[in-house]
Each structure stands twice: as structure tokens, then as C-alpha cells.
Amino acid sequence: MSTIPLEIDGRQVAAEEGETILEAAQRNGIHIPTLCYNKQLKPYGECRLCMVEVTKGNRTRIVASCAYPAEENIVVKTNTEKIAKIRKMIIELLWPSLSALAKDYGVTESRFHSDHTDCNLCGMCVRYCSEVKKLNAVYFKGRGINREIAVVPDLANECIYCRDCFTLCSGGWIVDKCDNAYTSLSK
């Protein structure tokens, strides 16, 4: 397998063919925060928390490192002022579900109000149910600020007993939803 030389935060590293910037960084001990990334799932790039600056030739772009392939001789910066500003905004938008990361970025409150504090909309339960379980029982409902996770009513019972995605849910929404549904069935 051939390797791809690139620079991340001033360090020369080698990515393996087919790796994303995030995977190359992680394999080389460079931390990039993530929310919607999971090795079991296809790259998604939805949460934008893993954004980095990539310079290729004379052009610099901001990309989702979980979805952007490692390329020969690109220069990657994982924690510039612009990147920190983006991450702070995401932390505020998902407030208070990213409290550990909020501390790292000095975010102590949010300018925004959310009714969905138990779900950060990372979509890992949706993607796991579709990509791994092939069930499609969990889906995104609505758009924009009204977007939320929902369970297909006809598949709710299968979702209650599956529980495979519970370990992926950092907010606890899917766990609470299934526990409440299970309790209702038990009565």
C-alpha cells in the first residue's frame, strides 16, 4: 500500500491510500474534535466540528476532515482562529450537549435556545440504522431549526428491542425514546 505525504499542524505525516484527513490525523496522534464521525459508518461531514483549513497550492479552503481525502503535499491546520470560531458557533448551536468540548473552547453559555437538549442531531443513530442494521427505523424529520430525530411508527417495536445504536448516542434521546416506549408496552 502506498503512502501519501502531507503536513498537519506543521508535522510531516504519511496517510494511507484512501484515508481521510481525520483518519490520517488520528493515526498520527493529532486530535481533531468530532461529533458525527464513527469508524463503522460512511463519512458524513454533517456536524462540521472536524473542520480544518487545507492549503493546496495557492488555495486555502475549510473542509470537513472526516470526509476530505488526504492528498499529497496538502498543508492542514486543525486549530486556527477561523476554525476555533466555527467550533465555538457549533458548540453554541448544540448547547448544552457538548459541555466537555465547550470547556475546551471557553464557551460558557449560548446565544441560542434549543428544545432538543437530549439530541445534538449528529445523526449517528439514523446512519447506523440505515447503513449497518439496514432497517431504516430512525430518520430525520423536519428541516432547519425544526429538524429532529424520529422513529418510523411501523418500525417502533423493532427499534425498542434492537438498541444497537445506544452506544453511539451522546445526548441520550434514542435511549430515552426506546425506554419510554418499552415502559409503555410493559403496562
mmCIF file of C-alpha atoms in Angstrom, residues 29-165:
data_model
loop_
_atom_site.group_PDB
_atom_site.id
_atom_site.type_symbol
_atom_site.label_atom_id
_atom_site.label_comp_id
_atom_site.label_asym_id
_atom_site.label_seq_id
_atom_site.Cartn_x
_atom_site.Cartn_y
_atom_site.Cartn_z
ATOM 1 C CA GLY A 29 -1.803 11.219 17.247
ATOM 2 C CA ILE A 30 -3.232 14.580 16.167
ATOM 3 C CA HIS A 31 -6.579 15.381 17.788
ATOM 4 C CA ILE A 32 -9.431 16.836 15.747
ATOM 5 C CA PRO A 33 -12.785 17.038 17.584
ATOM 6 C CA THR A 34 -15.672 15.106 16.015
ATOM 7 C CA LEU A 35 -19.313 14.528 16.661
ATOM 8 C CA CYS A 36 -20.834 12.622 13.738
ATOM 9 C CA TYR A 37 -17.770 10.538 12.855
ATOM 10 C CA ASN A 38 -17.729 6.813 13.602
ATOM 11 C CA LYS A 39 -15.482 4.175 12.029
ATOM 12 C CA GLN A 40 -18.454 1.863 11.464
ATOM 13 C CA LEU A 41 -20.230 4.450 9.315
ATOM 14 C CA LYS A 42 -19.552 6.146 5.999
ATOM 15 C CA PRO A 43 -18.030 9.648 6.209
ATOM 16 C CA TYR A 44 -20.823 12.151 6.627
ATOM 17 C CA GLY A 45 -19.412 15.608 7.379
ATOM 18 C CA GLU A 46 -22.719 16.779 8.856
ATOM 19 C CA CYS A 47 -21.704 18.243 12.212
ATOM 20 C CA ARG A 48 -18.810 20.322 10.815
ATOM 21 C CA LEU A 49 -16.990 20.083 14.152
ATOM 22 C CA CYS A 50 -13.997 18.458 12.440
ATOM 23 C CA MET A 51 -13.488 21.396 10.062
ATOM 24 C CA VAL A 52 -9.848 22.156 9.206
ATOM 25 C CA GLU A 53 -8.032 24.546 6.885
ATOM 26 C CA VAL A 54 -6.457 22.855 3.864
ATOM 27 C CA THR A 55 -3.961 24.601 1.616
ATOM 28 C CA LYS A 56 -3.330 23.052 -1.789
ATOM 29 C CA GLY A 57 -1.055 25.133 -3.965
ATOM 30 C CA ASN A 58 -2.179 28.760 -3.606
ATOM 31 C CA ARG A 59 -5.711 27.929 -2.499
ATOM 32 C CA THR A 60 -6.859 27.552 1.126
ATOM 33 C CA ARG A 61 -10.243 26.057 1.921
ATOM 34 C CA ILE A 62 -12.133 24.980 5.000
ATOM 35 C CA VAL A 63 -13.246 21.356 4.736
ATOM 36 C CA ALA A 64 -14.770 18.622 6.893
ATOM 37 C CA SER A 65 -11.742 16.483 7.715
ATOM 38 C CA CYS A 66 -13.873 13.341 8.179
ATOM 39 C CA ALA A 67 -14.948 13.463 4.529
ATOM 40 C CA TYR A 68 -11.983 15.115 2.774
ATOM 41 C CA PRO A 69 -9.421 12.650 1.393
ATOM 42 C CA ALA A 70 -5.782 13.006 2.342
ATOM 43 C CA GLU A 71 -3.892 14.330 -0.683
ATOM 44 C CA GLU A 72 -0.221 14.512 -1.465
ATOM 45 C CA ASN A 73 1.546 17.618 -0.150
ATOM 46 C CA ILE A 74 -1.506 19.436 1.174
ATOM 47 C CA VAL A 75 -0.982 21.547 4.298
ATOM 48 C CA VAL A 76 -3.592 21.070 7.021
ATOM 49 C CA LYS A 77 -4.148 23.334 10.021
ATOM 50 C CA THR A 78 -6.510 21.929 12.626
ATOM 51 C CA ASN A 79 -6.832 24.796 15.076
ATOM 52 C CA THR A 80 -6.620 28.243 13.525
ATOM 53 C CA GLU A 81 -8.553 31.273 14.761
ATOM 54 C CA LYS A 82 -11.124 30.755 11.993
ATOM 55 C CA ILE A 83 -11.555 27.069 12.878
ATOM 56 C CA ALA A 84 -11.921 27.869 16.587
ATOM 57 C CA LYS A 85 -14.634 30.426 15.723
ATOM 58 C CA ILE A 86 -16.544 27.804 13.696
ATOM 59 C CA ARG A 87 -16.305 25.240 16.502
ATOM 60 C CA LYS A 88 -17.476 27.778 19.097
ATOM 61 C CA MET A 89 -20.540 28.526 16.951
ATOM 62 C CA ILE A 90 -21.336 24.803 16.603
ATOM 63 C CA ILE A 91 -20.937 24.332 20.355
ATOM 64 C CA GLU A 92 -23.360 27.195 20.968
ATOM 65 C CA LEU A 93 -25.859 25.844 18.437
ATOM 66 C CA LEU A 94 -25.806 22.440 20.119
ATOM 67 C CA TRP A 95 -25.774 23.845 23.654
ATOM 68 C CA PRO A 96 -25.628 22.219 26.220
ATOM 69 C CA SER A 97 -24.957 18.811 24.678
ATOM 70 C CA LEU A 98 -21.221 19.409 24.071
ATOM 71 C CA SER A 99 -20.294 20.582 27.558
ATOM 72 C CA ALA A 100 -16.876 18.872 27.636
ATOM 73 C CA LEU A 101 -15.874 20.486 24.355
ATOM 74 C CA ALA A 102 -17.400 23.810 25.447
ATOM 75 C CA LYS A 103 -14.888 23.940 28.279
ATOM 76 C CA ASP A 104 -12.008 23.395 25.828
ATOM 77 C CA TYR A 105 -13.201 26.304 23.679
ATOM 78 C CA GLY A 106 -14.187 28.621 26.528
ATOM 79 C CA VAL A 107 -17.899 28.573 25.741
ATOM 80 C CA THR A 108 -19.927 29.060 28.927
ATOM 81 C CA GLU A 109 -23.351 29.859 27.502
ATOM 82 C CA SER A 110 -25.248 30.010 24.230
ATOM 83 C CA ARG A 111 -26.970 32.826 22.387
ATOM 84 C CA PHE A 112 -29.412 30.273 21.016
ATOM 85 C CA HIS A 113 -32.287 28.350 22.566
ATOM 86 C CA SER A 114 -32.923 24.709 21.765
ATOM 87 C CA ASP A 115 -35.807 22.472 22.748
ATOM 88 C CA HIS A 116 -33.746 19.389 21.917
ATOM 89 C CA THR A 117 -31.104 19.246 24.636
ATOM 90 C CA ASP A 118 -31.073 15.443 24.635
ATOM 91 C CA CYS A 119 -30.176 15.230 20.945
ATOM 92 C CA ASN A 120 -27.331 17.002 19.174
ATOM 93 C CA LEU A 121 -28.546 15.818 15.733
ATOM 94 C CA CYS A 122 -25.288 14.041 14.967
ATOM 95 C CA GLY A 123 -27.370 11.502 13.026
ATOM 96 C CA MET A 124 -25.318 8.500 14.059
ATOM 97 C CA CYS A 125 -28.448 6.581 15.142
ATOM 98 C CA VAL A 126 -30.057 7.344 11.753
ATOM 99 C CA ARG A 127 -26.975 6.305 9.791
ATOM 100 C CA TYR A 128 -26.311 3.207 11.916
ATOM 101 C CA CYS A 129 -29.901 2.050 11.474
ATOM 102 C CA SER A 130 -29.635 2.563 7.711
ATOM 103 C CA GLU A 131 -26.034 1.552 6.934
ATOM 104 C CA VAL A 132 -25.367 -1.217 9.449
ATOM 105 C CA LYS A 133 -28.769 -2.580 10.505
ATOM 106 C CA LYS A 134 -30.401 -1.913 7.101
ATOM 107 C CA LEU A 135 -33.658 -1.258 8.967
ATOM 108 C CA ASN A 136 -34.276 2.488 8.397
ATOM 109 C CA ALA A 137 -36.414 2.729 11.523
ATOM 110 C CA VAL A 138 -34.863 6.053 12.626
ATOM 111 C CA TYR A 139 -34.883 9.135 10.417
ATOM 112 C CA PHE A 140 -34.529 12.920 10.332
ATOM 113 C CA LYS A 141 -37.857 14.713 10.474
ATOM 114 C CA GLY A 142 -38.266 18.388 9.528
ATOM 115 C CA ARG A 143 -35.729 20.927 8.305
ATOM 116 C CA GLY A 144 -33.576 23.719 9.705
ATOM 117 C CA ILE A 145 -34.303 24.574 13.340
ATOM 118 C CA ASN A 146 -37.268 22.165 13.271
ATOM 119 C CA ARG A 147 -35.087 19.187 12.381
ATOM 120 C CA GLU A 148 -35.328 16.297 14.811
ATOM 121 C CA ILE A 149 -34.843 12.551 15.061
ATOM 122 C CA ALA A 150 -37.941 10.391 14.718
ATOM 123 C CA VAL A 151 -38.814 6.713 14.628
ATOM 124 C CA VAL A 152 -40.954 5.259 11.832
ATOM 125 C CA PRO A 153 -44.151 4.307 13.708
ATOM 126 C CA ASP A 154 -44.499 0.919 11.982
ATOM 127 C CA LEU A 155 -40.914 0.020 12.996
ATOM 128 C CA ALA A 156 -41.023 1.352 16.574
ATOM 129 C CA ASN A 157 -41.180 -2.113 18.147
ATOM 130 C CA GLU A 158 -38.096 -3.292 16.275
ATOM 131 C CA CYS A 159 -36.296 -0.119 17.355
ATOM 132 C CA ILE A 160 -37.232 -0.681 21.009
ATOM 133 C CA TYR A 161 -35.685 -4.141 21.089
ATOM 134 C CA CYS A 162 -32.661 -3.514 18.838
ATOM 135 C CA ARG A 163 -30.752 -0.980 20.998
ATOM 136 C CA ASP A 164 -27.597 -1.397 18.883
ATOM 137 C CA CYS A 165 -27.208 2.364 18.345
#
